[in-house]
Tab-separated table of C-alpha atoms in Angstrom:
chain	number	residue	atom	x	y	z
A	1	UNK	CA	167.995	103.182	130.149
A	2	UNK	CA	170.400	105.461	128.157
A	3	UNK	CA	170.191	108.990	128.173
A	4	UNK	CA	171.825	111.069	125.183
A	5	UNK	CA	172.349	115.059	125.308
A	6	UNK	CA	172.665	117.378	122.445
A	7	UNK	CA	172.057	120.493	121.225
A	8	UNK	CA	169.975	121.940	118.137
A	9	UNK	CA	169.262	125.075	116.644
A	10	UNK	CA	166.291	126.279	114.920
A	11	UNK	CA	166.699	129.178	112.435
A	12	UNK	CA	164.021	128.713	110.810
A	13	UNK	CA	160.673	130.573	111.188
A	14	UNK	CA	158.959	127.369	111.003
A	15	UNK	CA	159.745	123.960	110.924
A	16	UNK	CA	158.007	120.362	112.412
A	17	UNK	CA	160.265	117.685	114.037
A	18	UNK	CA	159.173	114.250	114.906
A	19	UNK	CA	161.510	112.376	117.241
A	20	UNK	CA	161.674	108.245	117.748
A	21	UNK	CA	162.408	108.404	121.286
A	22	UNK	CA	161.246	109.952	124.103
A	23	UNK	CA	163.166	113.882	124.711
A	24	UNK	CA	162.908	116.302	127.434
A	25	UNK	CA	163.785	119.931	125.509
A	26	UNK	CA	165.175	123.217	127.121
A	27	UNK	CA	164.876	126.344	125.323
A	28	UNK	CA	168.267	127.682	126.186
A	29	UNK	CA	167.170	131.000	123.979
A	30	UNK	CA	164.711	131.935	121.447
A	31	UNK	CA	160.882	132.460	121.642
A	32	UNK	CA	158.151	131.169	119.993
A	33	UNK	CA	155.426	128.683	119.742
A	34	UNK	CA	155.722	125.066	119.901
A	35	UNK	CA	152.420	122.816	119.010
A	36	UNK	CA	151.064	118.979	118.862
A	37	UNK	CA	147.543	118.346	117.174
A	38	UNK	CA	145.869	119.545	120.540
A	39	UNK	CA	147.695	122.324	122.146
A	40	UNK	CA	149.799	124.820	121.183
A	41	UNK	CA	152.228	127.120	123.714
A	42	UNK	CA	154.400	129.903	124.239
A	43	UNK	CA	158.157	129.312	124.999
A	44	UNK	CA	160.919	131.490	125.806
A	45	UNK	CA	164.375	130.956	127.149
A	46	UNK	CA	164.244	128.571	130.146
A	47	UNK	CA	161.179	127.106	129.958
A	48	UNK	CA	161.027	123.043	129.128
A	49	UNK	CA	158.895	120.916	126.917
A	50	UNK	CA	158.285	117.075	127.228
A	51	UNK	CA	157.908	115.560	123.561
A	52	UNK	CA	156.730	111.837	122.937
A	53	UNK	CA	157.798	108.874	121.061
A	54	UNK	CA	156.469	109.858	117.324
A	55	UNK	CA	154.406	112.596	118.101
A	56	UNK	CA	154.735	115.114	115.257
A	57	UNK	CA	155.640	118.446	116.681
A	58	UNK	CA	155.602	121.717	115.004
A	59	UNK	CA	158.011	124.989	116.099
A	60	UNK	CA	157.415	128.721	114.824
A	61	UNK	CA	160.648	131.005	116.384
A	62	UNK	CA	159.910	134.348	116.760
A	63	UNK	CA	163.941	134.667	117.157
A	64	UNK	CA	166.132	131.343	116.465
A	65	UNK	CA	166.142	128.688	119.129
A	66	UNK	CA	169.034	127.251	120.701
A	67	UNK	CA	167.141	123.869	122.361
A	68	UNK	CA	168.997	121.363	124.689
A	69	UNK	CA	167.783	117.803	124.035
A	70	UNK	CA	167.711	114.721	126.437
A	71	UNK	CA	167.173	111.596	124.988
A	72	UNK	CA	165.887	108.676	126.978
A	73	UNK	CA	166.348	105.736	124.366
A	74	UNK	CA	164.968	102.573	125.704
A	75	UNK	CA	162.783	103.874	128.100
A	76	UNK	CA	159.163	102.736	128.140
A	77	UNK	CA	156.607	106.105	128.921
A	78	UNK	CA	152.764	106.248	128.087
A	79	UNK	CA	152.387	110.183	127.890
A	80	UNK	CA	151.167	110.535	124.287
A	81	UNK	CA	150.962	114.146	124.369
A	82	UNK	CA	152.896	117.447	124.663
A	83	UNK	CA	154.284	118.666	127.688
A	84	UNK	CA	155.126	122.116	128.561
A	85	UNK	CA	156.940	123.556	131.736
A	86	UNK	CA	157.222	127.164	132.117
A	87	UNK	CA	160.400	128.341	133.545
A	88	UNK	CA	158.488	130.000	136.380
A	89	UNK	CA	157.764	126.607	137.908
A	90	UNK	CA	161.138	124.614	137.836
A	91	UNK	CA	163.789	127.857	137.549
A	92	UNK	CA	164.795	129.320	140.848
């Protein structure tokens, strides 16, 4: 398994990213809304989404979004939709 880190910024009020591997995302600031084609939820800093392989995913920042990225490249997993984790229930 590799795992890659970056960083991206959204300045954009609205914008739709689709990703070929699997990422793990931390809104390290900004608030908004992220979506799939069955749910749709409120971020702000701290809280995480999980995004799947090729699952089109659409952002709309209230304030731009600073968004730490982990990557796991070749690294089989079968969730096929959105994930969200509020800060309140991994943040100490």
């Amino acid at each position: 398994m590799k795992l890659d880190y970056s960083f991206f910024n959204i300045t954009e009020s609205q914008t739709t990213i689709t990703s070929p591997d699997y990422q793990y995302w931390l809104f390290i600031s900004g608030s908004g809304t992220i979506s799939d084609k069955d749910s749709t939820f409120l971020f702000n800093a701290h809280d995480m989404a999980e995004v799947p392989i090729g699952m089109p995913v659409h952002i709309s920042c209230n304030t731009p979004a600073t968004i730490g990225c982990v990557t796991l490249s070749d690294f089989f997993i079968t969730n096929t939709h959105l994930s969200f984790i509020p800060a309140a229930k991994w943040y100490w």
